[in-house]
Coordinates of C-alpha atoms in Angstrom, one line a residue:
X16 CA 58.0 -3.1 78.8
X17 CA 55.2 -0.6 79.0
X18 CA 55.7 3.0 78.4
X19 CA 55.5 5.6 81.1
X20 CA 52.0 7.1 81.6
X21 CA 53.6 10.4 82.8
X22 CA 56.7 12.0 81.4
X23 CA 59.5 12.5 83.9
X24 CA 60.8 15.7 82.3
X25 CA 59.2 18.1 79.7
X26 CA 59.8 17.6 76.0
X27 CA 62.1 20.6 75.8
X28 CA 63.8 20.1 72.5
X29 CA 60.8 19.9 70.2
X30 CA 59.8 23.5 69.6
X31 CA 60.1 24.9 66.0
X32 CA 63.6 26.0 65.1
X33 CA 62.2 28.9 63.1
X34 CA 61.6 30.7 66.3
X35 CA 65.3 31.5 66.3
X36 CA 66.5 34.8 65.0
X37 CA 69.1 34.9 62.2
X38 CA 71.7 36.1 64.7
X39 CA 71.0 33.1 66.9
X40 CA 71.3 30.7 64.0
X41 CA 74.5 32.3 62.9
X42 CA 75.9 31.9 66.5
X43 CA 75.1 28.2 66.6
X44 CA 76.4 27.6 63.0
X45 CA 79.7 29.3 64.0
X46 CA 80.1 27.1 67.0
X47 CA 79.5 23.9 64.9
X48 CA 82.0 25.1 62.3
X49 CA 84.6 25.7 65.0
X50 CA 84.1 22.2 66.3
X51 CA 84.7 20.8 62.8
X52 CA 88.0 22.5 62.8
X53 CA 88.6 21.2 66.3
X54 CA 87.9 17.7 65.1
X55 CA 90.9 17.9 62.8
X56 CA 93.0 19.2 65.7
X57 CA 91.8 16.3 67.9
X58 CA 92.6 13.6 65.4
X59 CA 96.1 15.1 64.9
X60 CA 96.9 14.7 68.6
X61 CA 98.9 11.7 69.8
X62 CA 97.5 9.8 72.8
X63 CA 100.1 11.2 75.1
X64 CA 99.0 14.7 74.0
X65 CA 95.4 13.9 74.8
X66 CA 96.6 12.8 78.3
X67 CA 98.2 16.1 78.8
X68 CA 95.0 17.9 77.8
X69 CA 92.9 15.8 80.2
X70 CA 95.3 16.6 83.0
X71 CA 94.8 20.3 82.3
X72 CA 91.1 19.8 82.4
X73 CA 91.5 18.0 85.8
X74 CA 93.4 21.0 87.1
X75 CA 90.7 23.4 85.9
X76 CA 87.9 21.3 87.4
X77 CA 89.8 21.2 90.7
X78 CA 90.0 25.0 90.7
X79 CA 86.3 25.5 90.2
X80 CA 85.1 22.7 92.5
X81 CA 84.0 24.9 95.3
X82 CA 82.2 27.4 93.1
X83 CA 80.6 24.4 91.3
X84 CA 79.3 22.8 94.4
X85 CA 78.1 26.1 96.0
X86 CA 76.4 27.3 92.8
X87 CA 74.7 24.0 92.3
X88 CA 73.5 23.9 95.9
X89 CA 72.2 27.4 95.7
X90 CA 70.3 26.7 92.5
X91 CA 68.5 23.9 94.3
X92 CA 67.6 25.9 97.3
X93 CA 70.2 24.4 99.7
X94 CA 71.9 27.2 101.7
X95 CA 75.3 27.0 103.3
X96 CA 74.0 25.3 106.4
X97 CA 71.7 22.8 104.8
X98 CA 72.7 19.2 105.9
X99 CA 72.2 17.8 102.3
X100 CA 74.4 20.3 100.4
X101 CA 77.1 17.7 100.3
X102 CA 75.2 16.0 97.5
X103 CA 76.3 18.7 95.1
X104 CA 80.0 18.0 95.9
X105 CA 79.7 14.3 95.2
X106 CA 77.4 14.4 92.2
X107 CA 79.2 17.4 90.7
X108 CA 83.0 17.9 90.8
X109 CA 83.8 14.7 92.7
X110 CA 82.2 12.6 89.9
X111 CA 84.0 14.5 87.2
X112 CA 87.4 14.4 88.9
X113 CA 87.1 10.6 89.3
X114 CA 86.2 10.2 85.7
X115 CA 89.1 12.3 84.5
X116 CA 91.5 10.3 86.7
X117 CA 90.2 7.0 85.2
X118 CA 90.3 8.3 81.6
X119 CA 93.8 9.5 82.1
X120 CA 94.8 6.1 83.3
X121 CA 93.2 4.4 80.3
X122 CA 94.7 6.7 77.7
X123 CA 98.1 6.6 79.5
X124 CA 98.1 2.8 79.1
X125 CA 97.2 3.0 75.5
X126 CA 99.9 5.6 74.8
X127 CA 102.4 3.3 76.4
X128 CA 101.3 0.4 74.1
X129 CA 99.5 -1.4 76.9
X130 CA 96.0 -2.7 77.1
X131 CA 93.5 -0.8 79.2
X132 CA 92.6 -4.1 80.9
X133 CA 96.1 -5.1 81.7
X134 CA 96.2 -6.4 85.3
X135 CA 92.4 -6.3 85.7
X136 CA 90.7 -9.6 86.4
X137 CA 88.3 -10.9 83.8
X138 CA 86.3 -14.0 84.7
X139 CA 82.9 -15.5 83.9
X140 CA 79.5 -14.5 85.1
X141 CA 76.4 -16.7 84.8
X142 CA 75.4 -17.5 81.3
X143 CA 79.1 -17.6 80.2
X144 CA 79.4 -13.8 80.1
X145 CA 82.8 -12.2 80.4
X146 CA 82.9 -10.2 83.6
X147 CA 85.4 -7.4 84.1
X148 CA 86.2 -6.6 87.7
X149 CA 86.2 -2.8 87.2
X150 CA 86.2 -1.5 90.8
X151 CA 88.2 -0.9 92.9
X152 CA 91.4 -0.4 90.8
X153 CA 93.4 1.9 93.1
X154 CA 94.6 1.6 96.7
X155 CA 92.8 4.7 97.9
X156 CA 89.5 3.4 96.6
X157 CA 90.1 0.0 98.2
X158 CA 90.6 1.9 101.5
X159 CA 88.0 4.7 101.4
X160 CA 85.3 2.6 99.8
X161 CA 86.2 -0.8 101.3
X162 CA 83.4 -3.3 101.1
X163 CA 82.3 -2.0 97.6
X164 CA 83.2 -3.8 94.4
X165 CA 82.0 -3.4 90.8
X166 CA 81.8 -5.6 87.8
X167 CA 81.0 -4.9 84.2
X168 CA 79.2 -7.9 82.5
X169 CA 79.6 -8.1 78.7
X170 CA 77.1 -9.4 76.3
X171 CA 76.8 -13.2 76.0
X172 CA 79.3 -14.6 73.5
X173 CA 82.0 -12.0 74.2
X174 CA 85.1 -13.8 75.4
X175 CA 87.7 -12.3 77.7
X176 CA 90.2 -12.2 74.8
X177 CA 87.6 -10.3 72.7
X178 CA 87.0 -7.9 75.6
X179 CA 90.7 -7.1 75.8
X180 CA 91.0 -6.7 72.1
X181 CA 88.2 -4.2 71.9
X182 CA 89.0 -2.2 75.0
X183 CA 89.8 1.4 74.2
X184 CA 87.1 2.0 71.6
X185 CA 87.9 5.0 69.4
X186 CA 91.2 5.6 71.2
X187 CA 92.5 2.5 69.4
X188 CA 92.1 4.5 66.2
X189 CA 92.8 8.0 67.3
X190 CA 93.2 9.5 63.8
X191 CA 89.7 8.5 62.7
X192 CA 87.3 11.3 63.5
X193 CA 83.7 10.7 64.7
X194 CA 82.7 14.1 63.5
X195 CA 80.8 16.6 65.7
X196 CA 78.2 15.4 68.2
X197 CA 75.4 17.2 70.0
X198 CA 74.9 16.6 73.8
X199 CA 71.6 17.7 75.1
X200 CA 72.5 18.2 78.8
X201 CA 70.6 16.8 81.7
X202 CA 68.8 19.3 84.0
X203 CA 69.0 17.5 87.3
X204 CA 72.6 16.4 88.2
X205 CA 75.4 18.8 87.3
X206 CA 78.1 16.3 86.4
X207 CA 76.0 14.6 83.7
X208 CA 76.5 17.1 80.9
X209 CA 80.3 17.2 81.6
X210 CA 80.6 13.4 81.7
X211 CA 78.5 13.0 78.5
X212 CA 80.8 15.4 76.7
X213 CA 83.9 13.5 77.8
X214 CA 82.4 10.3 76.6
X215 CA 81.7 11.7 73.2
X216 CA 85.3 12.9 72.9
X217 CA 87.0 9.8 74.3
X218 CA 84.7 6.8 73.3
X219 CA 83.8 8.2 69.9
X220 CA 86.5 10.7 68.8
X221 CA 83.7 13.3 68.5
X222 CA 84.1 16.9 69.3
X223 CA 81.0 18.1 71.2
X224 CA 78.5 20.9 71.3
X225 CA 76.9 20.9 74.7
X226 CA 73.4 22.5 74.9
X227 CA 72.9 23.1 78.6
X228 CA 69.4 22.5 80.0
X229 CA 67.9 25.9 81.2
X230 CA 67.8 24.5 84.8
X231 CA 71.6 24.5 84.7
X232 CA 72.2 28.0 83.3
X233 CA 73.8 29.2 86.5
X234 CA 76.5 26.5 85.9
X235 CA 77.5 27.6 82.4
X236 CA 80.3 30.0 83.5
X237 CA 81.7 27.3 85.7
X238 CA 81.4 24.7 82.9
X239 CA 83.3 27.0 80.6
X240 CA 86.1 27.5 83.2
X241 CA 86.2 23.7 83.8
X242 CA 86.4 22.9 80.1
X243 CA 88.7 25.8 79.2
X244 CA 91.6 23.5 78.0
X245 CA 89.1 21.8 75.6
X246 CA 87.3 24.9 74.5
X247 CA 90.5 26.8 73.5
X248 CA 91.5 24.3 70.8
X249 CA 87.9 24.0 69.5
X250 CA 87.1 20.5 71.0
X251 CA 84.1 21.7 73.0
X252 CA 81.5 24.4 72.7
X253 CA 78.8 25.2 75.2
X254 CA 75.6 27.0 74.4
X255 CA 72.4 28.0 76.3
X256 CA 68.9 27.9 75.0
X257 CA 65.4 26.5 75.2
X258 CA 63.3 24.3 72.9
X259 CA 63.9 26.4 69.7
X260 CA 67.7 26.0 70.1
X261 CA 67.3 22.3 70.7
X262 CA 65.1 21.9 67.7
X263 CA 67.5 23.7 65.4
X264 CA 70.5 21.7 66.6
X265 CA 69.0 18.2 66.4
X266 CA 68.1 18.9 62.8
X267 CA 71.4 20.5 61.9
X268 CA 73.0 18.7 58.9
X269 CA 76.6 19.3 60.2
X270 CA 76.1 17.4 63.4
X271 CA 76.8 13.6 63.2
X272 CA 75.2 12.3 66.3
X273 CA 72.8 13.3 69.2
X274 CA 73.1 12.2 72.8
X275 CA 70.4 13.1 75.3
X276 CA 69.8 12.6 79.0
X277 CA 66.1 13.3 79.6
X278 CA 62.7 11.8 79.1
X279 CA 61.2 9.4 76.6
X280 CA 58.8 12.1 75.6
X281 CA 61.7 14.4 74.7
X282 CA 63.4 11.6 72.8
X283 CA 60.3 10.8 70.8
X284 CA 59.8 14.4 70.0
X285 CA 63.3 14.6 68.6
X286 CA 63.1 11.4 66.7
X287 CA 59.5 11.4 65.4
X288 CA 58.2 14.9 65.9
X289 CA 54.9 15.7 67.6
X290 CA 51.2 15.4 66.8
X291 CA 49.6 13.6 63.9
X292 CA 52.8 13.8 61.8
X293 CA 54.7 11.9 64.4
X294 CA 52.1 9.1 64.5
X295 CA 52.3 8.9 60.7
X296 CA 56.1 8.7 60.7
X297 CA 56.0 5.9 63.4
X298 CA 53.6 3.9 61.3
X299 CA 55.8 4.3 58.2
X300 CA 59.1 4.0 60.2
X301 CA 60.3 7.2 58.8
X302 CA 62.0 9.1 61.7
X303 CA 62.4 12.8 61.2
X304 CA 65.9 12.6 62.9
X305 CA 68.3 11.6 60.2
X306 CA 71.3 10.9 62.4
X307 CA 72.1 8.3 65.1
X308 CA 71.0 9.0 68.6
X309 CA 71.9 7.6 72.0
X310 CA 70.0 8.3 75.2
X311 CA 69.6 7.8 79.0
X312 CA 66.0 8.2 79.9
X313 CA 65.4 6.9 83.4
X314 CA 62.6 4.6 84.5
X315 CA 60.9 3.2 87.6
X316 CA 63.6 1.6 89.6
X317 CA 62.9 -1.3 92.0
X318 CA 64.3 -1.9 95.4
X319 CA 64.1 -5.6 96.1
X320 CA 64.3 -6.4 99.9
X321 CA 65.0 -10.2 100.3
X322 CA 63.5 -11.5 103.6
X323 CA 66.0 -12.7 106.2
X324 CA 66.8 -12.6 109.9
X325 CA 67.7 -9.0 110.5
X326 CA 68.6 -7.1 113.7
X327 CA 66.8 -3.9 114.7
X328 CA 69.9 -2.0 113.6
X329 CA 69.7 -3.7 110.2
X330 CA 66.1 -2.7 109.8
X331 CA 66.8 0.9 110.7
X332 CA 70.0 1.2 108.5
X333 CA 68.3 -0.2 105.4
X334 CA 65.2 1.9 105.9
X335 CA 67.5 5.0 105.9
X336 CA 69.2 3.5 102.8
X337 CA 66.0 3.2 100.9
X338 CA 64.9 6.7 102.0
X339 CA 68.2 8.0 100.5
X340 CA 67.5 6.2 97.2
X341 CA 64.3 8.1 96.9
X342 CA 65.0 11.5 98.5
X343 CA 68.5 12.3 97.4
X344 CA 68.3 15.4 95.1
X345 CA 64.6 15.6 96.2
X346 CA 63.9 12.5 94.0
X347 CA 64.9 14.4 90.8
X348 CA 67.1 11.5 89.7
X349 CA 66.6 9.1 86.8
X350 CA 68.0 6.4 89.1
X351 CA 66.0 7.3 92.2
X352 CA 64.5 4.1 93.8
X353 CA 60.8 4.2 93.4
X354 CA 59.1 0.8 94.1
X355 CA 60.1 -1.2 97.2
X356 CA 59.3 -4.9 96.7
X357 CA 58.8 -6.7 100.0
X358 CA 57.8 -10.2 100.9
X359 CA 54.2 -10.6 102.2
X360 CA 55.5 -13.6 104.1
X361 CA 58.4 -12.0 105.9
X362 CA 57.9 -12.1 109.6
X363 CA 59.8 -8.9 110.0
X364 CA 58.0 -7.1 107.2
X365 CA 55.7 -5.0 109.5
X366 CA 58.7 -3.9 111.5
X367 CA 60.6 -3.0 108.4
X368 CA 57.6 -1.0 107.0
X369 CA 57.5 0.9 110.3
X370 CA 61.2 1.6 110.1
X371 CA 60.8 2.8 106.6
X372 CA 58.0 5.2 107.5
X373 CA 60.2 6.7 110.2
X374 CA 63.2 7.1 108.0
X375 CA 61.2 8.6 105.2
X376 CA 59.5 11.1 107.5
X377 CA 62.6 12.0 109.5
X378 CA 64.9 12.9 106.5
X379 CA 65.7 16.6 106.3
X380 CA 63.2 18.8 104.5
X381 CA 64.3 20.3 101.2
X382 CA 62.8 22.2 98.2
X383 CA 61.1 20.4 95.3
X384 CA 62.8 22.4 92.6
X385 CA 62.6 20.5 89.3
X386 CA 59.9 21.8 86.9
X387 CA 56.8 19.7 86.9
X388 CA 57.6 17.6 89.9
X389 CA 55.0 19.2 92.3
X390 CA 52.3 18.3 89.8
X391 CA 53.4 14.7 89.6
X392 CA 53.5 14.5 93.4
X393 CA 49.9 15.8 93.6
X394 CA 48.9 13.2 90.9
X395 CA 50.4 10.4 93.0
X396 CA 48.4 11.6 96.1
X397 CA 45.3 11.7 94.0
X398 CA 45.9 8.2 92.6
X399 CA 46.5 6.9 96.1
X400 CA 44.2 8.7 98.6
X401 CA 45.6 6.6 101.5
X402 CA 49.2 7.6 100.8
X403 CA 51.2 9.2 103.6
X404 CA 51.7 12.9 102.5
X405 CA 54.4 14.7 104.3
X406 CA 54.5 18.1 102.5
X407 CA 57.6 17.6 100.5
X408 CA 57.3 13.8 100.0
X409 CA 54.7 11.0 99.5
X410 CA 54.8 7.4 100.6
X411 CA 52.4 5.0 98.9
X412 CA 51.9 1.6 100.4
X413 CA 49.9 -0.5 97.9
X414 CA 47.5 -3.0 99.4
X415 CA 45.1 -5.5 97.8
X416 CA 42.5 -2.8 97.0
X417 CA 44.9 -0.5 95.2
X418 CA 45.7 -0.4 91.5
X419 CA 49.5 -0.3 91.3
X420 CA 49.5 0.7 87.6
X421 CA 50.3 4.4 88.1
X422 CA 53.1 3.6 90.5
X423 CA 54.6 0.9 88.2
X424 CA 54.4 3.0 85.0
X425 CA 55.1 6.6 86.1
X426 CA 58.6 7.8 86.7
X427 CA 57.6 10.5 89.1
X428 CA 61.0 12.3 89.2
X429 CA 59.8 13.6 92.5
X430 CA 59.9 12.4 96.2
X431 CA 57.2 9.6 95.7
X432 CA 58.1 6.2 97.1
X433 CA 55.9 3.1 96.7
X434 CA 55.8 -0.2 98.6
X435 CA 54.4 -3.4 97.0
X436 CA 54.2 -7.0 98.2
X437 CA 55.1 -10.3 96.6
X438 CA 54.5 -13.7 98.2
X439 CA 57.3 -16.1 99.2
X440 CA 60.6 -16.4 101.0
X441 CA 64.1 -17.4 100.0
X442 CA 64.6 -18.3 96.3
X443 CA 60.9 -18.3 95.6
X444 CA 60.5 -14.7 96.7
X445 CA 63.6 -13.5 94.9
X446 CA 62.6 -15.1 91.6
X447 CA 59.1 -13.7 91.9
X448 CA 60.5 -10.2 92.7
X449 CA 62.8 -10.3 89.7
X450 CA 59.9 -11.2 87.5
X451 CA 57.8 -8.4 88.9
X452 CA 60.6 -5.9 88.3
X453 CA 61.2 -7.1 84.8
X454 CA 57.6 -7.4 83.7
X455 CA 55.7 -4.8 85.7
X456 CA 58.0 -1.7 86.1
X457 CA 58.7 0.7 83.3
X458 CA 62.3 1.0 82.2
X459 CA 65.6 -1.0 82.5
X460 CA 68.1 1.6 83.8
X461 CA 68.8 0.4 87.4
X462 CA 67.7 -2.0 90.1
X463 CA 68.6 -2.2 93.7
X464 CA 68.6 -5.4 95.9
X465 CA 69.2 -5.7 99.7
X466 CA 70.0 -9.1 101.1
X467 CA 71.6 -10.3 104.4
X468 CA 75.0 -12.2 104.0
X469 CA 73.5 -15.3 105.5
X470 CA 70.6 -15.3 103.2
X471 CA 72.8 -14.8 100.1
X472 CA 75.0 -17.7 101.2
X473 CA 71.9 -19.9 101.7
X474 CA 70.7 -19.2 98.2
X475 CA 74.1 -20.0 96.6
X476 CA 74.1 -20.2 92.8
X477 CA 70.4 -19.4 92.8
X478 CA 71.2 -15.8 93.9
X479 CA 73.6 -15.2 91.0
X480 CA 71.2 -16.7 88.5
X481 CA 68.5 -14.3 89.8
X482 CA 71.0 -11.4 89.2
X483 CA 71.6 -12.6 85.7
X484 CA 67.8 -12.7 85.1
X485 CA 67.3 -9.1 86.3
X486 CA 67.2 -7.1 83.0
X487 CA 68.7 -3.8 84.1
X488 CA 71.7 -1.9 82.9
X489 CA 72.9 -1.2 86.5
X490 CA 72.3 -3.4 89.5
X491 CA 73.3 -2.6 93.0
X492 CA 73.4 -5.4 95.7
X493 CA 73.4 -3.9 99.2
X494 CA 74.1 -0.5 97.6
X495 CA 72.4 2.1 95.5
X496 CA 72.9 2.2 91.8
X497 CA 73.9 5.9 92.1
X498 CA 77.2 4.4 93.4
X499 CA 77.7 2.9 90.0
X500 CA 76.9 6.3 88.4
X501 CA 79.7 8.1 90.2
X502 CA 82.2 5.2 89.7
X503 CA 83.8 6.0 86.4
X504 CA 85.0 2.6 85.5
X505 CA 81.5 1.3 85.7
X506 CA 79.1 1.8 82.8
X507 CA 75.8 3.7 82.8
X508 CA 72.8 3.1 80.6
X509 CA 69.8 1.0 79.9
X510 CA 69.8 -2.8 79.5
X511 CA 70.6 -3.5 75.8
X512 CA 67.9 -4.1 73.2
X513 CA 65.9 -0.8 73.0
X514 CA 65.2 0.8 69.7
X515 CA 64.2 4.3 68.5
X516 CA 60.6 2.9 68.1
X517 CA 60.5 1.5 71.7
X518 CA 63.2 3.4 73.5
X519 CA 62.4 2.5 77.2
X520 CA 65.3 3.7 79.4
X521 CA 67.5 4.6 76.5
X522 CA 70.1 3.4 74.0
X523 CA 73.9 3.0 74.6
X524 CA 76.1 3.6 77.6
X525 CA 78.3 6.4 79.0
X526 CA 81.0 6.8 81.7
X527 CA 82.8 3.5 81.0
X528 CA 86.3 4.9 81.5
X529 CA 87.9 1.5 80.6
X530 CA 86.3 2.1 77.2
X531 CA 84.8 -1.4 77.0
X532 CA 82.8 -2.6 74.1
X533 CA 79.7 -4.8 74.0
X534 CA 78.5 -3.9 77.5
X535 CA 75.4 -5.6 78.9
X536 CA 75.3 -4.3 82.5
X537 CA 77.2 -3.2 85.6
X538 CA 76.9 -4.8 89.0
X539 CA 77.8 -3.1 92.3
X540 CA 78.1 -5.0 95.5
X541 CA 78.3 -3.3 98.8
X542 CA 78.4 -4.1 102.6
X543 CA 75.1 -5.1 104.3
X544 CA 76.2 -3.6 107.6
X545 CA 78.2 -0.4 108.3
X546 CA 81.1 0.0 110.8
X547 CA 81.4 -1.1 113.5
X548 CA 78.8 -3.8 112.7
X549 CA 80.8 -4.7 109.6
X550 CA 83.6 -6.0 111.8
X551 CA 84.1 -9.8 111.3
X552 CA 82.9 -10.9 114.7
X553 CA 79.6 -8.9 114.3
X554 CA 79.0 -9.2 110.6
X555 CA 77.8 -12.8 110.0
X556 CA 80.3 -13.2 107.1
X557 CA 79.4 -9.9 105.4
X558 CA 81.8 -7.4 103.8
X559 CA 84.0 -5.2 105.9
X560 CA 83.7 -1.4 105.4
X561 CA 85.3 1.5 107.2
X562 CA 82.2 3.7 106.6
X563 CA 79.9 3.9 109.7
X564 CA 77.3 5.5 107.5
X565 CA 78.0 6.5 103.9
X566 CA 78.1 10.3 103.5
X567 CA 75.4 10.2 100.7
X568 CA 72.8 8.9 103.2
X569 CA 70.2 11.6 103.8
X570 CA 70.4 10.6 107.5
X571 CA 74.2 11.2 107.8
X572 CA 74.8 13.9 110.4
X573 CA 78.2 14.8 108.8
X574 CA 77.4 14.0 105.2
X575 CA 77.9 17.6 104.0
X576 CA 81.3 18.2 105.5
X577 CA 82.5 14.6 104.6
X578 CA 81.4 14.9 101.0
X579 CA 83.2 18.3 100.7
X580 CA 86.3 16.8 102.3
X581 CA 86.4 13.8 100.0
X582 CA 86.0 16.1 97.0
X583 CA 88.8 18.3 98.2
X584 CA 91.0 15.3 98.7
X585 CA 90.2 14.0 95.3
X586 CA 91.1 17.4 93.8
X587 CA 94.3 18.2 95.6
X588 CA 95.3 15.3 97.9
X589 CA 96.5 16.0 101.4
X590 CA 96.8 13.5 104.1
X591 CA 95.9 15.9 107.0
X592 CA 92.7 16.9 105.3
X593 CA 91.7 13.3 104.6
X594 CA 92.3 12.4 108.3
X595 CA 90.0 15.2 109.4
X596 CA 87.4 14.1 106.9
X597 CA 87.5 10.5 108.1
X598 CA 87.2 11.7 111.7
X599 CA 84.0 13.5 110.7
X600 CA 82.8 10.4 108.9
X601 CA 83.1 8.4 112.1
X602 CA 80.5 10.8 113.6
X603 CA 78.0 10.3 110.8

């Protein structure tokens, strides 16, 4: 896999640590010492006591949910009337509440002497892989998110019995400490730092020092309130700071592990340093980082559109679906869809392109707020002079005279969407598109695929083989991989095989609330058509869903209020509130 020609996020952790004052170093040293004391507290806690702590965290997250969502929206330039402010409810407190519920269930099972996978179906995926049917696992998810399912595929050779035996990870040996870990928090999505800290604590028995990205400084007081039950006993500490703080902490001898969500450039600066010294260390395979590191680093995500016989409504719906994959959070997502792969032989291809242009142009305007993103947008427009430039977004349709290299190798981390063509129909197109995604696009974090039910049935086993051949850590079929991100029992991370010398989209996984070992990928499957076209008589054998249009679609008229309502229901329950929210969803 080629490396990105443009970094998605600045290398913010590589500045010299000697820029810190003695007082700042003392403050950080003190936090680390407190976490070492906290690690002894953590390993002394029984599993049932850990469950009690997580329930307290859940209560505190529920209490700050409104402040969290409103602060996050304001920091991104979304006022109280903006139609897309609901994104900050779903990608913030909603995601964390769901994760806490799932972790509580896993630890409760272990505390009772049960296996985390008890009652959960494990069968076989192509290639003899064990496949854990990890979503939905609750009645409310089966109802609210009907039509969506999720599977975690384990690495080849892992048997179902081995999967059950390993489930629970460090919670199977709760008295064994993993030491103190450093989490370098993401700057784009507000739940990521919190979810990464929880995974350090629960998957690895590591107390955690969270260094918040400066773009998230406004959230620090809210993070501290949310994590108060873990901060008080010394299990978590939260610090602010820029590159000098990051540099000091990554080199700190009393930290056992580093986890980063960011860019490959930042990762390389941490592991190898910068300049001529870094090149020399790479040649000699002598990294400057002396401790293990895991990472989630993004990439260029494909959206494979398999040709079929689609209605006009199908064309419109999935054009809006793809616009959402790119424009949610103004494209400042590691998992934002970037390259649409269409068939040059699809009779409806021109109609779909026209629908995509309309959907992309008609989505609500919003600020481009992430540092460096405007410059990358301008670079895309310069690389592709014929691109459609709409002020706050760019659409690049690559033709035979265009060089696709920049689009394929640059994670723009901005509202830049590209469209490329591959010849063929049916299985020939699908196989060619999978090869294109695997071989031409930078990274292996997530891939999206849209296919009509009748086409999928016609391909039969060939479709599942194609999914197995798609080398990505998260795959969404008739959905967006972001659904896998907010589903806590799914896993999140690059396809296995990356190394510190060629890190690609990262190393390791997070989320993974079932605490599965030897994960290869997660696969989300969703409905091709929304309600009412998902009803059996109208759906052509597709999946039934009660959602007329998912609230995360940028084109959803009621997305903001529905997202808020779903989060409030997740936080505190309440049937009346849920009924009101579902009524609004029907007007999406």
